[in-house]
Amino acid sequence: MTTNPLILLLISSLLTSTSTESTKSKSTSIVFTTLGRSRYNFDIFSTPLPLTSPPSSHQLTDGISVNFNGFFLPDSSLLFVSERNSTSNIYVLPSPSSSSSSRRSTLQLLLPSPLLASHLSFRDRPIISGDHLLYVSTHQPSSIPRQSWSAVYSTHLPSSSTLRLTPPGVADFSPSVSPSGLWTAVTSSGSRPWSGEVQDLLTDIYLFKTLDGSSRTFLLHHAAWPSWSDDSTLFFHRRSSDGWWSIYRATLIVPSSSPPSVSSVRRVTPPGFHAFTPAASPASPQTLAVATRRSSSQYRHIELIDLSEDGVAVAYHEVTRLISPYAHHFNPFISPDGSRIGYHRCRGGGDNGESSRILENIKSPNPDDFSLFRIDGSFPSFSPSGDRIAYVGLPGLFVMNSDGSGAPIKVFSGNAFATAWDWKRPGVIYTSYGPEFATESTRVDIISLTLDKDDPSSPPEIKKLTKGGENNAFPSPSPDGKWVVFRSGRDTHKNLYIMDAEQGESAELRRLTEGAWTDTMCNWSPDGEWIAFASDRQNPGSGSFAIYMIHPNGTGLRKVVESGDGGRTNHPWFSPDSKRLVFTSDYAGVSAEPVGNPHHYQPYGDIFTVGIDGSDIRRLTHNSYEDGTPTWAPIFLEPADVAENLGDGERCGFDDCHWLSVDNHQVLSSTTTC
Ligand SMILES: *[C@@H]1O[C@H](CO)[C@@H](O)[C@H](O)[C@H]1NC(C)=O
Ligand SMILES: *[C@@H]1O[C@H](CO)[C@@H](O)[C@H](O)[C@H]1NC(C)=O
């Protein structure tokens, strides 16, 4: 590999340990789930303009990891975000002066600064303006629960000095610099905590001076994803009152001595299809690139719109449906000279020999204490010795060796959810069987599976531990192997119960919690002292969950953590030393506009840990995906990826945002539910 630094390489203390204090959980690992993410392998592609018939495209990025949200520099270099090397970062691919194979080898990491290099954060939407790199980063915590940590930063590349352009206490997304460079427009949720809405963040557009963030000015209400065609014309998207996502154009008055203001706004795309994530082009102001969802395709595609002088859409040109009809295409961008359009999509089969990963290593914020992994499955749990992982696939229950040896084995093919291993009886796994997210009356029961000692692929012995199907789920055994705590809807509401681990509720059953609310997702501490669980008891039925602990004898109930008013804090799991909990929460809100990403039911979960006394909350993941169902392993797994083999269809089989309905009746009736 040749090294040919393009702009500036600041590689010092590259993501070395930032841990200062031992959590006394040394030599452990945390494994969690991200909906769909293990199946994405995005690359950035480009199509020459004007469009040929049919249009052509070629792949710009190198077929490694997930590459997205590109930006063309004037010399045709490509700036983009990549999740390679187990963390989100900004890279630059030099301009195509030579053959594509040597181009690929000159990919460079563009670290914002030595200081930022040591921080883990989500980095997004890079732009170069003059000598400055502008981008979104989540490395500074918000002081308000549920407020996004996303803010716009500017790094002066020659000196690497970095300035936060977003004021403290405010969250900004999707920056766009005006053609003159003077003004930057952002999508902003302001200083209010995120409301919990996922399909329409109800953001506004603000402007500030690109140089230093000064003269911050409100520009547009209920608007997002700004893109400039000239210094007085700004395109954006919003979900219109008729339910359709549409492109709008704002014409600005640009006084020389004060910030711009809006003189008029007009809707560019009509009802009847969704159009969003606009990319304007100063080189061809009469052309707009957008992503669309139309009833004629199941997929999100890139189109070009010809605009009249006064901003009316006069013609639409399909781009990607004619090239790769059966893939979702995201977030278009146009080169400064107007000669190319870029976008990202799933590349399908692994180029460059890269396999998919059953366990993807994620950079740990405390690498001396624990390694961190994303699993291609959900509800993972480790056997007591740590040598095996049980997890839920789609559908079914699988067991794999935690060193990645051999292939995962499907041990149960029903719709299982949640997994936990018995501490005393080797090869015994508890799970619940039936539909998830179901009402109290749904038939879900807890079963135990006993794996064959000698032949793990032979069918396990299955025993039903609950009988009545009253939504009995989330089993977690006591460390002495005698009991299983679980949640059940047998008495109208979902509360916690404890039953005999071997013979089930018919041998012994007692109630642990009681109230007209939901207690669920319970986990028994390895030292036997506590049961942690999620509950909405503060505001029953609101969807707002906090984490509580209670002694198995029913005493000592206390709240450990909540994510703020109306927040969701779920899926607690104890560390092997019983001193901390790992959990998923919307504590840090969303990190990017959800419409610019594939489907996530809740595009906001991140993984956190907390001391069992509620102190010292730490954020482990930074991304715009839905991270959930973490488990804490008793052993340390080397921080390296574990490969798996997937077919092409399985790699790109994720969905577009399910709320982008193209059925008009559904559009009109869908409001805030997700
Ligand atoms: C990935 O990280 C390693 C060391 O941490 C570094 O040597 C390598 O250059 C990085 N690769 C890229 C593409 O940044
Ligand atoms: C309940 O269990 C806790 C933790 O083991 C213990 O400290 C406490 O004394 C017990 N209380 C009763 C009433 O048994």
mmCIF file of N, CA and C and ligand atoms in Angstrom, residues 1 11 14-15 62 84-86 91 107-109 363, ligand 1:
data_model
loop_
_atom_site.group_PDB
_atom_site.id
_atom_site.type_symbol
_atom_site.label_atom_id
_atom_site.label_comp_id
_atom_site.label_asym_id
_atom_site.label_seq_id
_atom_site.Cartn_x
_atom_site.Cartn_y
_atom_site.Cartn_z
ATOM 1 N N MET A 1 0.834 -1.208 0.000
ATOM 2 C CA MET A 1 0.000 0.000 0.000
ATOM 3 C C MET A 1 0.866 1.254 0.000
ATOM 4 N N ILE A 11 -1.923 11.623 12.424
ATOM 5 C CA ILE A 11 -2.118 10.343 13.095
ATOM 6 C C ILE A 11 -1.258 10.319 14.348
ATOM 7 N N LEU A 14 -3.620 7.346 17.876
ATOM 8 C CA LEU A 14 -4.809 6.909 17.148
ATOM 9 C C LEU A 14 -5.670 6.021 18.035
ATOM 10 N N LEU A 15 -6.713 6.647 18.532
ATOM 11 C CA LEU A 15 -7.703 5.903 19.296
ATOM 12 C C LEU A 15 -7.077 4.988 20.335
ATOM 13 N N ASP A 62 -13.989 1.543 -1.916
ATOM 14 C CA ASP A 62 -13.202 0.337 -2.157
ATOM 15 C C ASP A 62 -13.842 -0.989 -1.749
ATOM 16 N N ARG A 84 -15.034 1.687 8.675
ATOM 17 C CA ARG A 84 -13.896 0.745 8.709
ATOM 18 C C ARG A 84 -13.077 0.984 9.971
ATOM 19 N N ASN A 85 -12.249 0.036 10.302
ATOM 20 C CA ASN A 85 -11.398 0.166 11.486
ATOM 21 C C ASN A 85 -12.226 0.364 12.752
ATOM 22 N N SER A 86 -13.415 -0.191 12.755
ATOM 23 C CA SER A 86 -14.303 -0.310 13.921
ATOM 24 C C SER A 86 -14.746 1.012 14.545
ATOM 25 N N TYR A 91 -12.916 10.106 5.656
ATOM 26 C CA TYR A 91 -11.819 9.704 4.769
ATOM 27 C C TYR A 91 -11.864 10.527 3.499
ATOM 28 N N LEU A 107 -6.492 5.763 -0.405
ATOM 29 C CA LEU A 107 -7.512 6.235 0.517
ATOM 30 C C LEU A 107 -6.862 6.711 1.822
ATOM 31 N N GLN A 108 -7.247 7.884 2.251
ATOM 32 C CA GLN A 108 -6.615 8.420 3.459
ATOM 33 C C GLN A 108 -7.646 8.780 4.513
ATOM 34 N N LEU A 109 -7.246 8.513 5.726
ATOM 35 C CA LEU A 109 -8.062 8.916 6.859
ATOM 36 C C LEU A 109 -7.846 10.401 7.108
ATOM 37 N N LYS A 363 -14.818 -0.164 18.266
ATOM 38 C CA LYS A 363 -13.802 0.402 19.156
ATOM 39 C C LYS A 363 -14.405 0.632 20.534
HETATM 40 C C1 LIG B 1 -6.753 1.233 10.640
HETATM 41 O O1 LIG B 1 -6.080 1.297 11.893
HETATM 42 C C2 LIG B 1 -4.758 0.853 11.859
HETATM 43 C C3 LIG B 1 -4.184 0.901 13.243
HETATM 44 O O2 LIG B 1 -5.111 1.253 14.190
HETATM 45 C C4 LIG B 1 -3.935 1.715 10.908
HETATM 46 O O3 LIG B 1 -2.619 1.234 10.824
HETATM 47 C C5 LIG B 1 -4.578 1.691 9.543
HETATM 48 O O4 LIG B 1 -3.905 2.592 8.700
HETATM 49 C C6 LIG B 1 -6.039 2.109 9.633
HETATM 50 N N1 LIG B 1 -6.638 1.982 8.323
HETATM 51 C C7 LIG B 1 -7.264 2.972 7.739
HETATM 52 C C8 LIG B 1 -7.818 2.708 6.384
HETATM 53 O O5 LIG B 1 -7.406 4.053 8.260
#
